[in-house]
Amino acid sequence: MAQSVAPIRGINDILPDETRAWQWLEQAVREVLQAQGYGEIRLPLMERTELFARSIGEVTDIVEKEMYTFLDRNGDSLSLRPEATASCVRAGITHGLFHNQQQRLWYSGPMFRYERPQKGRYRQFHQMGAEAFGFAGPDIDAELILVCARIWRRLGLDDLRLELNSLGTVESRQFYRSLLVEYFRDHEADLDEDSQRRLAQNPMRILDSKNPHMQALIGAAPAITDHLDAESSDHFAQLRETLDEVGEGYLINPRLVRGLDYYSRTVFEWVTDRLGAQGAVCSGGRYDGLVEQLGGRATPAIGWAMGVERLVELLRGDKLVPEAPAPHVYLVPLGERAARRTPALAEALRNDAPSLRLELHCGGGGMRARMKKADRSGAAFAMIVGDDELTSETAVLKPLREDREQQSVPFAQLVAFLKQACTDLD
Ligand code: ATP
Ligand code: MG
């Protein structure tokens, strides 16, 4: 026997047993977003490395150590996308979507980061995200947050916590940054290696450290919300007012800085306590400077991304995903002549009743084995067609879920019979 090929660590197959939950989640996100005017954008899985370096930031975990970067055959440096906001901005600039326009967009798909694989953290993982371009005011911030809350409600996820912060503008951050540097300089001996390096290059990133030994020090650092510029402060107040008005609860977390460089003003995270350290299920924020930074015309923008694996984990754990609907009919041919005729019968029934869920028995086996498969399929009826039935153009319909007599139904009346018997068949 040939040797099998091992899968790549942290890169998962998603099996039929699990995809039901994925589809359930994807459908909810898609429908809720589309009902509010968001259009889908499909983006490439790879981009020039430069795009991510210039947007996410050189001194970030993602760009420093997590990207799958390679030279293609021309010698161009390409990277698998670690996230999709940069690609979305790039695509908008490429196609002129931002000139005097407002855009509400959503996307879905795999992202790639070379992280240490563990539960809730993979090397290929999936995000669904929404981005809005051309809206400067806090109304869209509220909309994007509230649309998440609507999605959670629709899915039955009722214990996600909204954490909120404002990072001010790039200019107003300069002063806060100097306060932070001063504070951490005074405690330099307590900084871990990563944080010492960040102190010189990107001190705010220290607040994002996941190192438990750093948390007390981080907790006592100056809070950015005490040092916002007047406009950002106003923007933040208006956002909170809208959330209060709607009755959406939140927690202000002044240490929430997010792991990417491009954010300004509003940042937020939806968090659960049920997934251990991998508790963030959706993260986002405003990035008013990014379009211009990537060569487009200045365009205010804001967006979020959900971690699909983490949400699926919650949905499955809570049994919030309805079972896939069972077939209405499992069609069992008996004998060779019937086996040759049943595909045409199945097709005719499917044509006449497009919402009919009919599974056709394939691959032989004895009567007992066939009936066992019919039962296992979960179908409401086994539809048995043998030589006699072919001659009389009838099928035997045997109820599998109720203790009722089987009955013979003429081919011409099968659809009518099934529509009467199965309430979800129209
Ligand atoms: P974390 O703090 O957990 O590392 P992050 O800040 O790096 O998350 P973002 O870049 O904001 O995450 O991505 C948005 C969402 O995508 C996260 O909230 C999380 O749910 C999910 N996510 C991020 N990285 C991974 C990963 N390696 N595996 C699975 N899901 C992930
Ligand atoms: Mg991360």
Short mmCIF file of C-alpha atoms and ligand atoms in Angstrom, two decimals:
data_model
loop_
_atom_site.label_atom_id
_atom_site.label_comp_id
_atom_site.label_asym_id
_atom_site.label_seq_id
_atom_site.Cartn_x
_atom_site.Cartn_y
_atom_site.Cartn_z
CA MET A 1 0.00 0.00 0.00
CA ALA A 2 1.27 3.49 -0.82
CA GLN A 3 2.00 5.78 2.07
CA SER A 4 -0.67 8.37 2.80
CA VAL A 5 0.07 12.10 2.80
CA ALA A 6 -0.28 13.87 6.12
CA PRO A 7 -2.44 16.99 6.32
CA ILE A 8 -0.75 20.29 7.29
CA ARG A 9 -0.78 21.17 10.98
CA GLY A 10 -3.41 23.77 11.85
CA ILE A 11 -5.12 23.40 8.47
CA ASN A 12 -8.37 21.51 8.83
CA ASP A 13 -10.82 19.60 6.72
CA ILE A 14 -14.40 20.43 7.55
CA LEU A 15 -16.49 17.29 7.30
CA PRO A 16 -20.18 16.97 6.32
CA ASP A 17 -21.08 16.41 9.95
CA GLU A 18 -19.71 19.89 10.78
CA THR A 19 -20.62 21.84 7.66
CA ARG A 20 -24.26 22.01 8.70
CA ALA A 21 -23.29 24.42 11.48
CA TRP A 22 -21.09 26.38 9.10
CA GLN A 23 -23.89 26.76 6.59
CA TRP A 24 -26.32 27.75 9.32
CA LEU A 25 -24.00 30.52 10.49
CA GLU A 26 -23.08 31.64 6.98
CA GLN A 27 -26.70 31.82 5.95
CA ALA A 28 -27.63 33.94 8.98
CA VAL A 29 -24.77 36.38 8.44
CA ARG A 30 -25.47 36.64 4.71
CA GLU A 31 -29.20 37.18 5.10
CA VAL A 32 -28.97 39.72 7.90
CA LEU A 33 -26.28 41.75 6.10
CA GLN A 34 -27.98 41.63 2.74
CA ALA A 35 -31.26 42.75 4.29
CA GLN A 36 -29.42 45.91 5.40
CA GLY A 37 -27.91 46.75 2.02
CA TYR A 38 -24.52 45.03 2.22
CA GLY A 39 -23.30 43.53 -1.07
CA GLU A 40 -20.90 40.63 -1.30
CA ILE A 41 -17.35 41.16 -2.52
CA ARG A 42 -15.18 38.13 -3.40
CA LEU A 43 -11.50 38.77 -2.94
CA PRO A 44 -8.40 36.81 -3.96
CA LEU A 45 -6.69 34.52 -1.46
CA MET A 46 -3.30 36.11 -2.12
CA GLU A 47 -1.97 39.59 -2.64
CA ARG A 48 1.39 41.30 -2.93
CA THR A 49 3.13 41.08 0.45
CA GLU A 50 3.56 44.85 0.38
CA LEU A 51 -0.21 45.34 0.74
CA PHE A 52 -0.26 43.66 4.14
CA ALA A 53 3.02 45.15 5.32
CA ARG A 54 1.80 48.67 4.50
CA SER A 55 -1.67 48.24 6.01
CA ILE A 56 -1.50 45.88 8.97
CA GLY A 57 1.87 47.36 9.99
CA GLU A 58 5.46 46.10 10.05
CA VAL A 59 5.59 45.80 13.83
CA THR A 60 2.59 43.54 14.34
CA ASP A 61 2.39 39.84 15.14
CA ILE A 62 0.81 39.19 11.77
CA VAL A 63 3.46 40.82 9.61
CA GLU A 64 6.42 39.99 11.84
CA LYS A 65 5.81 36.29 12.20
CA GLU A 66 2.48 34.99 10.98
CA MET A 67 2.33 35.49 7.22
CA TYR A 68 2.64 32.76 4.61
CA THR A 69 4.96 34.63 2.27
CA PHE A 70 6.63 33.20 -0.82
CA LEU A 71 8.18 34.24 -4.11
CA ASP A 72 6.15 33.34 -7.15
CA ARG A 73 7.86 32.27 -10.36
CA ASN A 74 8.53 35.89 -11.39
CA GLY A 75 10.26 36.60 -8.12
CA ASP A 76 7.37 38.74 -6.79
CA SER A 77 6.78 38.45 -3.06
CA LEU A 78 3.21 37.29 -2.47
CA SER A 79 1.39 36.39 0.74
CA LEU A 80 -1.70 34.36 1.53
CA ARG A 81 -4.12 36.84 3.05
CA PRO A 82 -4.00 36.94 6.87
CA GLU A 83 -7.19 39.04 6.85
CA ALA A 84 -9.35 40.66 4.19
CA THR A 85 -9.71 44.34 5.06
CA ALA A 86 -6.52 45.27 3.23
CA SER A 87 -7.65 43.30 0.17
CA CYS A 88 -11.03 44.97 0.31
CA VAL A 89 -9.43 48.42 0.35
CA ARG A 90 -7.07 47.43 -2.45
CA ALA A 91 -9.97 46.15 -4.57
CA GLY A 92 -11.97 49.32 -3.90
CA ILE A 93 -9.05 51.47 -5.06
CA THR A 94 -8.38 49.23 -8.09
CA HIS A 95 -12.00 49.49 -9.25
CA GLY A 96 -12.74 53.06 -8.21
CA LEU A 97 -15.43 52.06 -5.71
CA PHE A 98 -14.67 54.91 -3.35
CA HIS A 99 -14.97 57.98 -5.59
CA ASN A 100 -17.97 59.97 -4.38
CA GLN A 101 -19.61 56.74 -3.34
CA GLN A 102 -20.59 54.95 -0.22
CA GLN A 103 -20.16 51.21 -0.06
CA ARG A 104 -21.50 48.57 2.28
CA LEU A 105 -19.66 45.32 1.59
CA TRP A 106 -19.33 41.87 3.11
CA TYR A 107 -17.03 38.93 2.44
CA SER A 108 -16.45 35.39 3.60
CA GLY A 109 -13.56 32.97 3.26
CA PRO A 110 -10.34 31.46 4.53
CA MET A 111 -7.45 33.45 6.04
CA PHE A 112 -3.95 32.21 6.74
CA ARG A 113 -1.69 32.88 9.70
CA TYR A 114 1.30 30.91 10.87
CA GLU A 115 0.29 30.71 14.53
CA ARG A 116 0.69 27.99 17.12
CA PRO A 117 -2.29 25.72 16.42
CA GLN A 118 -4.61 25.09 19.36
CA LYS A 119 -8.32 25.00 19.94
CA GLY A 120 -9.84 28.10 18.32
CA ARG A 121 -6.55 29.08 16.68
CA TYR A 122 -5.63 27.59 13.32
CA ARG A 123 -3.32 28.31 10.43
CA GLN A 124 -6.11 28.32 7.93
CA PHE A 125 -9.21 29.77 9.54
CA HIS A 126 -12.32 31.47 8.24
CA GLN A 127 -13.78 34.90 8.64
CA MET A 128 -16.95 36.59 7.56
CA GLY A 129 -16.60 40.34 7.55
CA ALA A 130 -18.41 43.56 6.77
CA GLU A 131 -16.88 46.90 5.74
CA ALA A 132 -18.49 50.29 5.14
CA PHE A 133 -16.70 53.00 3.13
CA GLY A 134 -17.49 56.68 2.81
CA PHE A 135 -19.34 57.16 6.10
CA ALA A 136 -17.59 59.43 8.58
CA GLY A 137 -20.16 59.66 11.37
CA PRO A 138 -20.83 57.43 14.37
CA ASP A 139 -24.18 56.28 12.90
CA ILE A 140 -22.43 53.65 10.78
CA ASP A 141 -20.32 52.55 13.77
CA ALA A 142 -23.56 51.84 15.60
CA GLU A 143 -25.04 50.11 12.57
CA LEU A 144 -22.10 47.76 12.23
CA ILE A 145 -22.16 46.89 15.91
CA LEU A 146 -25.92 46.42 16.00
CA VAL A 147 -25.92 44.21 12.93
CA CYS A 148 -23.62 41.83 14.85
CA ALA A 149 -26.04 41.85 17.78
CA ARG A 150 -28.86 41.01 15.37
CA ILE A 151 -26.87 38.09 13.99
CA TRP A 152 -26.20 36.77 17.53
CA ARG A 153 -29.90 37.01 18.35
CA ARG A 154 -30.88 35.21 15.21
CA LEU A 155 -28.41 32.43 16.01
CA GLY A 156 -29.49 32.20 19.64
CA LEU A 157 -26.09 33.28 21.01
CA ASP A 158 -27.09 35.27 24.06
CA ASP A 159 -23.95 35.59 26.14
CA LEU A 160 -21.53 37.53 23.94
CA ARG A 161 -20.10 40.65 25.54
CA LEU A 162 -19.42 43.81 23.58
CA GLU A 163 -16.18 45.59 24.50
CA LEU A 164 -15.70 49.06 23.17
CA ASN A 165 -12.92 51.62 23.01
CA SER A 166 -11.82 54.65 21.05
CA LEU A 167 -8.26 55.10 19.84
CA GLY A 168 -8.71 58.72 18.80
CA THR A 169 -7.01 59.97 15.68
CA VAL A 170 -3.44 59.24 14.62
CA GLU A 171 -2.51 62.81 15.65
CA SER A 172 -4.16 62.67 19.06
CA ARG A 173 -2.49 59.36 19.73
CA GLN A 174 0.96 61.01 19.61
CA PHE A 175 0.52 62.59 23.01
CA TYR A 176 -0.97 59.48 24.57
CA ARG A 177 1.84 57.48 23.05
CA SER A 178 4.43 59.66 24.78
CA LEU A 179 2.63 59.16 28.13
CA LEU A 180 2.65 55.45 27.56
CA VAL A 181 6.34 55.35 26.67
CA GLU A 182 7.11 57.32 29.84
CA TYR A 183 5.04 54.90 31.94
CA PHE A 184 6.59 51.75 30.49
CA ARG A 185 10.12 53.24 30.66
CA ASP A 186 9.57 53.62 34.40
CA HIS A 187 8.74 49.90 34.55
CA GLU A 188 11.14 48.65 31.91
CA ALA A 189 12.45 45.83 34.12
CA ASP A 190 8.95 44.29 34.25
CA LEU A 191 8.48 44.20 30.48
CA ASP A 192 8.77 40.90 28.64
CA GLU A 193 11.05 40.65 25.63
CA ASP A 194 8.31 41.34 23.08
CA SER A 195 7.16 44.40 24.97
CA GLN A 196 10.69 45.79 25.33
CA ARG A 197 11.05 45.66 21.59
CA ARG A 198 7.62 47.22 21.09
CA LEU A 199 8.42 50.01 23.51
CA ALA A 200 10.84 51.39 20.94
CA GLN A 201 8.85 50.60 17.82
CA ASN A 202 5.14 50.55 18.65
CA PRO A 203 4.40 51.08 22.35
CA MET A 204 0.61 50.86 22.08
CA ARG A 205 0.99 47.30 20.94
CA ILE A 206 2.22 46.45 24.46
CA LEU A 207 -1.39 46.90 25.62
CA ASP A 208 -2.31 44.07 23.25
CA SER A 209 0.08 41.62 24.94
CA LYS A 210 -1.48 38.27 25.86
CA ASN A 211 1.27 37.51 28.41
CA PRO A 212 -0.47 36.96 31.78
CA HIS A 213 2.56 38.33 33.68
CA MET A 214 2.14 41.65 31.91
CA GLN A 215 -1.52 42.19 32.70
CA ALA A 216 -1.15 44.02 36.03
CA LEU A 217 1.33 46.45 34.54
CA ILE A 218 -0.91 47.00 31.51
CA GLY A 219 -3.94 47.46 33.74
CA ALA A 220 -2.29 50.36 35.57
CA ALA A 221 -1.10 52.15 32.40
CA PRO A 222 -2.66 55.48 31.39
CA ALA A 223 -6.00 54.96 29.61
CA ILE A 224 -6.38 56.28 26.09
CA THR A 225 -9.99 57.27 26.71
CA ASP A 226 -8.68 59.97 29.09
CA HIS A 227 -6.67 61.53 26.26
CA LEU A 228 -8.95 61.68 23.24
CA ASP A 229 -9.12 64.72 20.97
CA ALA A 230 -12.41 66.65 21.15
CA GLU A 231 -13.82 65.29 17.89
CA SER A 232 -13.03 61.68 18.66
CA SER A 233 -14.43 62.10 22.11
CA ASP A 234 -17.65 63.47 20.62
CA HIS A 235 -17.81 60.68 18.04
CA PHE A 236 -17.40 58.11 20.80
CA ALA A 237 -20.06 59.76 22.97
CA GLN A 238 -22.55 59.74 20.10
CA LEU A 239 -21.90 56.08 19.40
CA ARG A 240 -22.49 55.20 23.05
CA GLU A 241 -25.64 57.29 23.06
CA THR A 242 -27.06 55.35 20.11
CA LEU A 243 -26.22 52.04 21.73
CA ASP A 244 -27.86 53.21 24.95
CA GLU A 245 -30.90 54.34 23.02
CA VAL A 246 -31.24 50.95 21.35
CA GLY A 247 -30.57 49.18 24.64
CA GLU A 248 -27.43 47.37 23.49
CA GLY A 249 -25.11 46.80 26.43
CA TYR A 250 -21.34 47.32 26.23
CA LEU A 251 -18.27 47.55 28.36
CA ILE A 252 -15.68 50.26 27.83
CA ASN A 253 -12.27 48.62 27.74
CA PRO A 254 -9.53 51.26 27.47
CA ARG A 255 -6.86 48.54 26.93
CA LEU A 256 -8.56 47.30 23.78
CA VAL A 257 -6.17 48.43 21.04
CA ARG A 258 -6.51 45.60 18.48
CA GLY A 259 -3.54 43.89 16.88
CA LEU A 260 -3.40 45.88 13.66
CA ASP A 261 -1.98 49.34 13.03
CA TYR A 262 -4.64 50.84 10.85
CA TYR A 263 -7.40 51.51 13.38
CA SER A 264 -8.56 54.95 14.48
CA ARG A 265 -11.39 56.02 16.79
CA THR A 266 -13.93 53.23 17.41
CA VAL A 267 -12.63 49.71 18.05
CA PHE A 268 -14.66 46.84 19.44
CA GLU A 269 -14.66 43.16 20.14
CA TRP A 270 -17.38 40.62 20.87
CA VAL A 271 -16.08 38.25 23.49
CA THR A 272 -17.15 35.00 25.12
CA ASP A 273 -15.81 33.46 28.33
CA ARG A 274 -16.54 29.98 27.06
CA LEU A 275 -13.61 29.48 24.67
CA GLY A 276 -10.71 30.02 27.07
CA ALA A 277 -7.97 32.30 25.79
CA GLN A 278 -9.50 32.30 22.30
CA GLY A 279 -12.45 34.38 23.48
CA ALA A 280 -12.73 37.01 20.73
CA VAL A 281 -15.35 35.91 18.20
CA CYS A 282 -15.67 39.16 16.27
CA SER A 283 -13.40 42.18 16.13
CA GLY A 284 -13.49 45.42 14.29
CA GLY A 285 -13.03 49.12 14.19
CA ARG A 286 -12.71 52.30 12.22
CA TYR A 287 -9.76 52.82 9.89
CA ASP A 288 -10.20 56.28 8.42
CA GLY A 289 -6.61 56.59 7.23
CA LEU A 290 -6.17 53.28 5.44
CA VAL A 291 -7.58 54.01 1.99
CA GLU A 292 -5.33 57.04 1.61
CA GLN A 293 -2.37 55.18 3.09
CA LEU A 294 -2.80 52.56 0.37
CA GLY A 295 -2.85 55.13 -2.43
CA GLY A 296 -6.56 55.95 -2.69
CA ARG A 297 -8.41 59.18 -1.97
CA ALA A 298 -9.04 59.79 1.74
CA THR A 299 -12.14 57.74 2.61
CA PRO A 300 -13.56 57.10 6.07
CA ALA A 301 -14.10 53.40 6.70
CA ILE A 302 -15.05 50.90 9.36
CA GLY A 303 -15.53 47.15 9.50
CA TRP A 304 -15.45 43.94 11.48
CA ALA A 305 -14.50 40.30 11.02
CA MET A 306 -16.01 37.26 12.71
CA GLY A 307 -14.02 34.12 13.48
CA VAL A 308 -16.17 31.39 11.98
CA GLU A 309 -14.48 28.44 13.73
CA ARG A 310 -15.01 29.99 17.16
CA LEU A 311 -18.65 30.81 16.47
CA VAL A 312 -19.29 27.34 15.09
CA GLU A 313 -17.78 25.92 18.27
CA LEU A 314 -20.26 27.93 20.34
CA LEU A 315 -23.23 27.00 18.15
CA ARG A 316 -22.38 23.30 18.23
CA GLY A 317 -21.72 23.33 21.96
CA ASP A 318 -25.10 24.94 22.62
CA LYS A 319 -26.88 22.68 20.14
CA LEU A 320 -28.21 25.76 18.38
CA VAL A 321 -28.00 24.26 14.91
CA PRO A 322 -31.18 22.60 13.67
CA GLU A 323 -30.76 19.13 12.18
CA ALA A 324 -30.55 18.91 8.41
CA PRO A 325 -34.02 18.06 7.10
CA ALA A 326 -34.42 14.36 6.36
CA PRO A 327 -35.48 13.17 2.90
CA HIS A 328 -39.18 12.92 2.21
CA VAL A 329 -38.59 9.75 0.26
CA TYR A 330 -36.00 7.01 -0.06
CA LEU A 331 -36.64 5.30 -3.38
CA VAL A 332 -35.89 1.59 -3.39
CA PRO A 333 -35.84 -0.31 -6.69
CA LEU A 334 -36.29 -4.07 -6.47
CA GLY A 335 -34.97 -6.17 -9.32
CA GLU A 336 -32.96 -5.27 -12.41
CA ARG A 337 -35.75 -3.92 -14.52
CA ALA A 338 -36.82 -1.58 -11.73
CA ALA A 339 -33.24 -0.48 -11.14
CA ARG A 340 -33.07 0.63 -14.78
CA ARG A 341 -36.39 2.50 -14.59
CA THR A 342 -36.18 4.23 -11.19
CA PRO A 343 -33.70 6.99 -12.16
CA ALA A 344 -36.23 8.25 -14.70
CA LEU A 345 -39.02 8.02 -12.10
CA ALA A 346 -36.88 9.92 -9.57
CA GLU A 347 -36.10 12.64 -12.11
CA ALA A 348 -39.78 13.00 -13.07
CA LEU A 349 -40.79 13.39 -9.42
CA ARG A 350 -38.03 15.95 -8.80
CA ASN A 351 -39.16 17.90 -11.86
CA ASP A 352 -42.75 17.95 -10.68
CA ALA A 353 -41.91 18.86 -7.08
CA PRO A 354 -38.67 20.89 -7.00
CA SER A 355 -38.59 21.03 -3.20
CA LEU A 356 -38.92 17.25 -2.91
CA ARG A 357 -36.05 15.67 -1.00
CA LEU A 358 -35.71 12.28 -2.63
CA GLU A 359 -32.77 9.97 -2.11
CA LEU A 360 -32.40 7.20 -4.68
CA HIS A 361 -30.97 3.91 -3.55
CA CYS A 362 -27.82 3.13 -5.55
CA GLY A 363 -25.47 0.18 -5.48
CA GLY A 364 -27.44 -3.03 -5.10
CA GLY A 365 -27.78 -5.06 -1.88
CA GLY A 366 -30.56 -7.33 -0.63
CA MET A 367 -34.05 -6.20 0.32
CA ARG A 368 -33.24 -6.09 4.03
CA ALA A 369 -30.11 -4.03 3.48
CA ARG A 370 -32.02 -1.64 1.22
CA MET A 371 -34.76 -1.13 3.79
CA LYS A 372 -32.17 -0.58 6.48
CA LYS A 373 -30.61 2.17 4.38
CA ALA A 374 -34.04 3.68 3.80
CA ASP A 375 -34.56 3.77 7.54
CA ARG A 376 -31.11 5.22 8.25
CA SER A 377 -31.68 8.01 5.75
CA GLY A 378 -34.34 9.34 8.11
CA ALA A 379 -36.84 9.50 5.22
CA ALA A 380 -40.54 9.78 5.96
CA PHE A 381 -41.36 7.14 3.34
CA ALA A 382 -39.68 4.28 1.59
CA MET A 383 -40.94 4.19 -2.00
CA ILE A 384 -40.61 0.65 -3.26
CA VAL A 385 -40.78 -0.15 -6.95
CA GLY A 386 -40.43 -3.78 -8.13
CA ASP A 387 -41.41 -5.62 -11.30
CA ASP A 388 -45.09 -5.86 -10.36
CA GLU A 389 -45.22 -2.17 -9.56
CA LEU A 390 -43.60 -1.31 -12.89
CA THR A 391 -46.26 -3.24 -14.71
CA SER A 392 -49.08 -1.61 -12.79
CA GLU A 393 -47.34 1.81 -12.76
CA THR A 394 -47.68 2.11 -9.02
CA ALA A 395 -45.25 2.42 -6.13
CA VAL A 396 -45.54 1.06 -2.63
CA LEU A 397 -45.23 3.83 -0.05
CA LYS A 398 -44.20 2.57 3.34
CA PRO A 399 -44.27 5.10 6.19
CA LEU A 400 -41.02 4.76 8.12
CA ARG A 401 -41.66 7.16 10.99
CA GLU A 402 -45.20 6.24 11.92
CA ASP A 403 -46.97 3.00 12.55
CA ARG A 404 -49.24 3.13 9.52
CA GLU A 405 -50.07 0.66 6.76
CA GLN A 406 -48.14 0.89 3.55
CA GLN A 407 -50.14 1.73 0.47
CA SER A 408 -49.97 1.50 -3.30
CA VAL A 409 -50.04 4.80 -5.14
CA PRO A 410 -50.21 5.19 -8.95
CA PHE A 411 -47.15 6.95 -10.43
CA ALA A 412 -49.38 9.77 -11.66
CA GLN A 413 -50.59 10.49 -8.12
CA LEU A 414 -47.27 10.24 -6.28
CA VAL A 415 -46.60 13.97 -6.12
CA ALA A 416 -50.11 14.75 -4.91
CA PHE A 417 -49.86 11.99 -2.31
CA LEU A 418 -46.50 13.23 -1.00
CA LYS A 419 -47.62 16.84 -0.90
CA GLN A 420 -50.51 15.81 1.27
CA ALA A 421 -48.44 13.59 3.51
CA CYS A 422 -45.41 15.88 3.96
CA THR A 423 -46.29 19.29 5.40
CA ASP A 424 -43.05 20.96 4.30
CA LEU A 425 -43.45 19.99 0.64
CA ASP A 426 -45.15 22.53 -1.57
P1 ATP B 1 -6.75 36.96 18.70
O1 ATP B 1 -6.67 38.06 19.71
O2 ATP B 1 -7.62 35.82 19.16
O3 ATP B 1 -5.42 36.54 18.16
P2 ATP B 1 -6.95 38.76 16.49
O4 ATP B 1 -7.02 40.08 17.14
O5 ATP B 1 -5.66 38.32 15.91
O6 ATP B 1 -7.53 37.61 17.46
P3 ATP B 1 -8.44 39.58 14.17
O7 ATP B 1 -7.27 39.73 13.30
O8 ATP B 1 -9.13 40.77 14.62
O9 ATP B 1 -8.09 38.63 15.40
O10 ATP B 1 -9.51 38.60 13.46
C1 ATP B 1 -10.91 38.65 13.72
C2 ATP B 1 -11.41 37.36 14.31
O11 ATP B 1 -10.90 36.24 13.62
C3 ATP B 1 -10.97 37.12 15.75
O12 ATP B 1 -11.83 37.78 16.63
C4 ATP B 1 -11.05 35.63 15.88
O13 ATP B 1 -12.38 35.23 16.18
C5 ATP B 1 -10.71 35.13 14.50
N1 ATP B 1 -9.31 34.65 14.42
C6 ATP B 1 -8.18 35.37 14.36
N2 ATP B 1 -7.10 34.58 14.26
C7 ATP B 1 -7.57 33.29 14.24
C8 ATP B 1 -6.95 32.01 14.11
N3 ATP B 1 -5.63 31.87 13.98
N4 ATP B 1 -7.75 30.92 14.14
C9 ATP B 1 -9.10 31.04 14.26
N5 ATP B 1 -9.73 32.21 14.36
C10 ATP B 1 -8.99 33.34 14.35
MG MG B 2 -4.07 37.16 16.63
#
